């Protein structure tokens, strides 16, 4: 699980570095696409990420009854919550988040969306393909954007 976490963090860091690279200013559309790709790292869009989701689900289930695993499971979930919160805070600073949005609630809602898509895809892989998961994610993020920023 720690090795898988390290691979995921490396992929997320590469996306974050792209967002923070001041040498190549990004358009709002480019920024949005990097955020989609970053969040999509947690979705089972390909074989590697499908395997990671299955490992994560098995690990999270085991952590419910094995206290020695609980801290790491909590750390991973907390990391996802921190990531989604930071993304939403950045969107607010850039004027790309509805001003009435409650960031704490929206971060949890985004985590629940990612978890739900991952869970559904893991249990019913033929019912939910990569394009549909990405469309759901993009639609959710677009709904958080003020109309003037679209």
mmCIF file of C-alpha atoms in Angstrom:
data_model
loop_
_atom_site.group_PDB
_atom_site.id
_atom_site.type_symbol
_atom_site.label_atom_id
_atom_site.label_comp_id
_atom_site.label_asym_id
_atom_site.label_seq_id
_atom_site.Cartn_x
_atom_site.Cartn_y
_atom_site.Cartn_z
ATOM 1 C CA UNK A 1 0.000 0.000 0.000
ATOM 2 C CA UNK A 2 2.837 2.404 0.803
ATOM 3 C CA UNK A 3 4.455 1.715 -2.579
ATOM 4 C CA UNK A 4 1.175 2.331 -4.360
ATOM 5 C CA UNK A 5 0.699 5.544 -2.372
ATOM 6 C CA UNK A 6 4.181 6.720 -3.371
ATOM 7 C CA UNK A 7 3.408 6.127 -7.076
ATOM 8 C CA UNK A 8 0.133 8.037 -6.783
ATOM 9 C CA UNK A 9 1.792 10.927 -4.949
ATOM 10 C CA UNK A 10 4.465 11.124 -7.656
ATOM 11 C CA UNK A 11 1.785 11.364 -10.357
ATOM 12 C CA UNK A 12 -0.167 13.985 -8.394
ATOM 13 C CA UNK A 13 3.002 15.995 -7.787
ATOM 14 C CA UNK A 14 3.740 16.063 -11.521
ATOM 15 C CA UNK A 15 0.297 17.580 -12.163
ATOM 16 C CA UNK A 16 0.737 20.083 -9.326
ATOM 17 C CA UNK A 17 4.131 21.069 -10.714
ATOM 18 C CA UNK A 18 2.458 21.772 -14.079
ATOM 19 C CA UNK A 19 -0.049 24.050 -12.371
ATOM 20 C CA UNK A 20 2.673 25.887 -10.472
ATOM 21 C CA UNK A 21 5.129 26.230 -13.366
ATOM 22 C CA UNK A 22 5.413 30.001 -13.784
ATOM 23 C CA UNK A 23 7.626 29.708 -16.850
ATOM 24 C CA UNK A 24 4.647 28.666 -18.982
ATOM 25 C CA UNK A 25 1.495 30.587 -18.026
ATOM 26 C CA UNK A 26 -1.624 28.481 -18.444
ATOM 27 C CA UNK A 27 -5.005 29.516 -19.751
ATOM 28 C CA UNK A 28 -8.003 28.838 -17.486
ATOM 29 C CA UNK A 29 -8.968 25.933 -19.772
ATOM 30 C CA UNK A 30 -5.475 24.439 -19.461
ATOM 31 C CA UNK A 31 -5.587 24.851 -15.673
ATOM 32 C CA UNK A 32 -8.988 23.154 -15.519
ATOM 33 C CA UNK A 33 -7.749 20.238 -17.633
ATOM 34 C CA UNK A 34 -4.715 19.727 -15.384
ATOM 35 C CA UNK A 35 -7.033 19.673 -12.352
ATOM 36 C CA UNK A 36 -9.243 17.090 -14.104
ATOM 37 C CA UNK A 37 -6.200 14.951 -14.916
ATOM 38 C CA UNK A 38 -4.938 15.315 -11.342
ATOM 39 C CA UNK A 39 -8.223 14.201 -9.805
ATOM 40 C CA UNK A 40 -8.555 11.463 -12.428
ATOM 41 C CA UNK A 41 -5.393 9.885 -11.036
ATOM 42 C CA UNK A 42 -7.656 8.495 -8.308
ATOM 43 C CA UNK A 43 -10.100 6.960 -10.758
ATOM 44 C CA UNK A 44 -9.696 3.493 -12.320
ATOM 45 C CA UNK A 45 -9.282 4.773 -15.880
ATOM 46 C CA UNK A 46 -6.660 2.237 -16.942
ATOM 47 C CA UNK A 47 -5.274 -1.090 -15.772
ATOM 48 C CA UNK A 48 -2.727 0.426 -13.374
ATOM 49 C CA UNK A 49 -5.304 2.620 -11.651
ATOM 50 C CA UNK A 50 -7.899 -0.189 -11.616
ATOM 51 C CA UNK A 51 -5.394 -2.326 -9.741
ATOM 52 C CA UNK A 52 -4.692 0.547 -7.350
ATOM 53 C CA UNK A 53 -8.402 1.006 -6.633
ATOM 54 C CA UNK A 54 -8.864 -2.704 -5.924
ATOM 55 C CA UNK A 55 -5.819 -2.658 -3.619
ATOM 56 C CA UNK A 56 -7.143 0.484 -1.892
ATOM 57 C CA UNK A 57 -10.612 -1.040 -1.385
ATOM 58 C CA UNK A 58 -9.099 -4.229 0.028
ATOM 59 C CA UNK A 59 -6.795 -2.236 2.279
ATOM 60 C CA UNK A 60 -9.582 0.058 3.517
ATOM 61 C CA UNK A 61 -11.790 -2.950 4.276
ATOM 62 C CA UNK A 62 -8.956 -4.657 6.166
ATOM 63 C CA UNK A 63 -8.251 -1.459 8.119
ATOM 64 C CA UNK A 64 -11.762 -1.616 9.591
ATOM 65 C CA UNK A 65 -10.824 -4.717 11.598
ATOM 66 C CA UNK A 66 -7.035 -4.417 11.841
ATOM 67 C CA UNK A 67 -6.053 -1.444 14.008
ATOM 68 C CA UNK A 68 -2.441 -1.525 12.771
ATOM 69 C CA UNK A 69 -3.699 -0.525 9.292
ATOM 70 C CA UNK A 70 -6.144 2.170 10.420
ATOM 71 C CA UNK A 71 -3.607 5.020 10.709
ATOM 72 C CA UNK A 72 -2.353 4.556 7.151
ATOM 73 C CA UNK A 73 -5.898 4.276 5.757
ATOM 74 C CA UNK A 74 -6.862 7.465 7.599
ATOM 75 C CA UNK A 75 -3.709 9.204 6.338
ATOM 76 C CA UNK A 76 -4.584 8.348 2.737
ATOM 77 C CA UNK A 77 -8.166 9.556 3.052
ATOM 78 C CA UNK A 78 -7.035 12.715 4.850
ATOM 79 C CA UNK A 79 -4.560 13.326 2.021
ATOM 80 C CA UNK A 80 -7.357 13.162 -0.543
ATOM 81 C CA UNK A 81 -9.416 15.601 1.515
ATOM 82 C CA UNK A 82 -6.465 18.000 1.785
ATOM 83 C CA UNK A 83 -5.874 17.764 -1.982
ATOM 84 C CA UNK A 84 -9.493 18.465 -2.899
ATOM 85 C CA UNK A 85 -9.644 21.322 -0.380
ATOM 86 C CA UNK A 86 -6.510 22.928 -1.838
ATOM 87 C CA UNK A 87 -7.818 22.576 -5.385
ATOM 88 C CA UNK A 88 -11.080 24.249 -4.409
ATOM 89 C CA UNK A 89 -9.289 27.008 -2.478
ATOM 90 C CA UNK A 90 -7.139 27.680 -5.545
ATOM 91 C CA UNK A 91 -10.239 27.787 -7.723
ATOM 92 C CA UNK A 92 -11.820 30.303 -5.345
ATOM 93 C CA UNK A 93 -8.706 32.528 -5.445
ATOM 94 C CA UNK A 94 -8.787 32.384 -9.260
ATOM 95 C CA UNK A 95 -12.484 33.291 -9.352
ATOM 96 C CA UNK A 96 -13.381 29.866 -10.729
ATOM 97 C CA UNK A 97 -15.536 28.695 -7.826
ATOM 98 C CA UNK A 98 -19.042 29.916 -7.097
ATOM 99 C CA UNK A 99 -18.651 32.526 -4.322
ATOM 100 C CA UNK A 100 -21.355 30.904 -2.188
ATOM 101 C CA UNK A 101 -19.560 27.533 -2.183
ATOM 102 C CA UNK A 102 -18.721 25.986 1.180
ATOM 103 C CA UNK A 103 -15.235 24.635 0.510
ATOM 104 C CA UNK A 104 -15.337 22.106 3.366
ATOM 105 C CA UNK A 105 -18.610 20.646 2.091
ATOM 106 C CA UNK A 106 -17.540 20.739 -1.563
ATOM 107 C CA UNK A 107 -14.238 19.014 -0.765
ATOM 108 C CA UNK A 108 -16.089 16.173 0.955
ATOM 109 C CA UNK A 109 -18.581 16.013 -1.902
ATOM 110 C CA UNK A 110 -15.735 15.771 -4.417
ATOM 111 C CA UNK A 111 -14.076 13.015 -2.350
ATOM 112 C CA UNK A 112 -17.402 11.159 -2.236
ATOM 113 C CA UNK A 113 -17.762 11.500 -6.017
ATOM 114 C CA UNK A 114 -14.264 10.103 -6.613
ATOM 115 C CA UNK A 115 -14.870 7.285 -4.111
ATOM 116 C CA UNK A 116 -18.263 6.485 -5.618
ATOM 117 C CA UNK A 117 -16.991 6.359 -9.184
ATOM 118 C CA UNK A 118 -14.064 4.190 -8.102
ATOM 119 C CA UNK A 119 -16.262 1.846 -6.125
ATOM 120 C CA UNK A 120 -18.856 1.488 -8.881
ATOM 121 C CA UNK A 121 -16.186 0.891 -11.498
ATOM 122 C CA UNK A 122 -14.407 -1.684 -9.324
ATOM 123 C CA UNK A 123 -17.594 -3.651 -8.662
ATOM 124 C CA UNK A 124 -19.207 -3.139 -12.085
ATOM 125 C CA UNK A 125 -16.383 -2.512 -14.566
ATOM 126 C CA UNK A 126 -18.552 -3.073 -17.644
ATOM 127 C CA UNK A 127 -21.134 -0.517 -16.520
ATOM 128 C CA UNK A 128 -18.834 2.446 -16.025
ATOM 129 C CA UNK A 129 -16.080 3.196 -18.518
ATOM 130 C CA UNK A 130 -13.273 5.742 -18.365
ATOM 131 C CA UNK A 131 -14.998 8.260 -20.656
ATOM 132 C CA UNK A 132 -18.122 8.240 -18.483
ATOM 133 C CA UNK A 133 -16.121 8.690 -15.277
ATOM 134 C CA UNK A 134 -14.290 11.656 -16.793
ATOM 135 C CA UNK A 135 -17.565 13.156 -18.040
ATOM 136 C CA UNK A 136 -19.068 12.862 -14.543
ATOM 137 C CA UNK A 137 -15.989 14.493 -13.002
ATOM 138 C CA UNK A 138 -15.937 17.320 -15.559
ATOM 139 C CA UNK A 139 -19.675 17.939 -15.130
ATOM 140 C CA UNK A 140 -19.302 18.088 -11.365
ATOM 141 C CA UNK A 141 -16.419 20.557 -11.563
ATOM 142 C CA UNK A 142 -18.270 22.702 -14.125
ATOM 143 C CA UNK A 143 -21.233 22.915 -11.744
ATOM 144 C CA UNK A 144 -18.949 24.525 -9.154
ATOM 145 C CA UNK A 145 -17.841 27.244 -11.575
ATOM 146 C CA UNK A 146 -19.635 30.602 -11.727
ATOM 147 C CA UNK A 147 -21.388 31.119 -15.061
ATOM 148 C CA UNK A 148 -19.174 34.095 -15.959
ATOM 149 C CA UNK A 149 -15.992 31.989 -15.540
ATOM 150 C CA UNK A 150 -16.984 29.197 -17.965
#
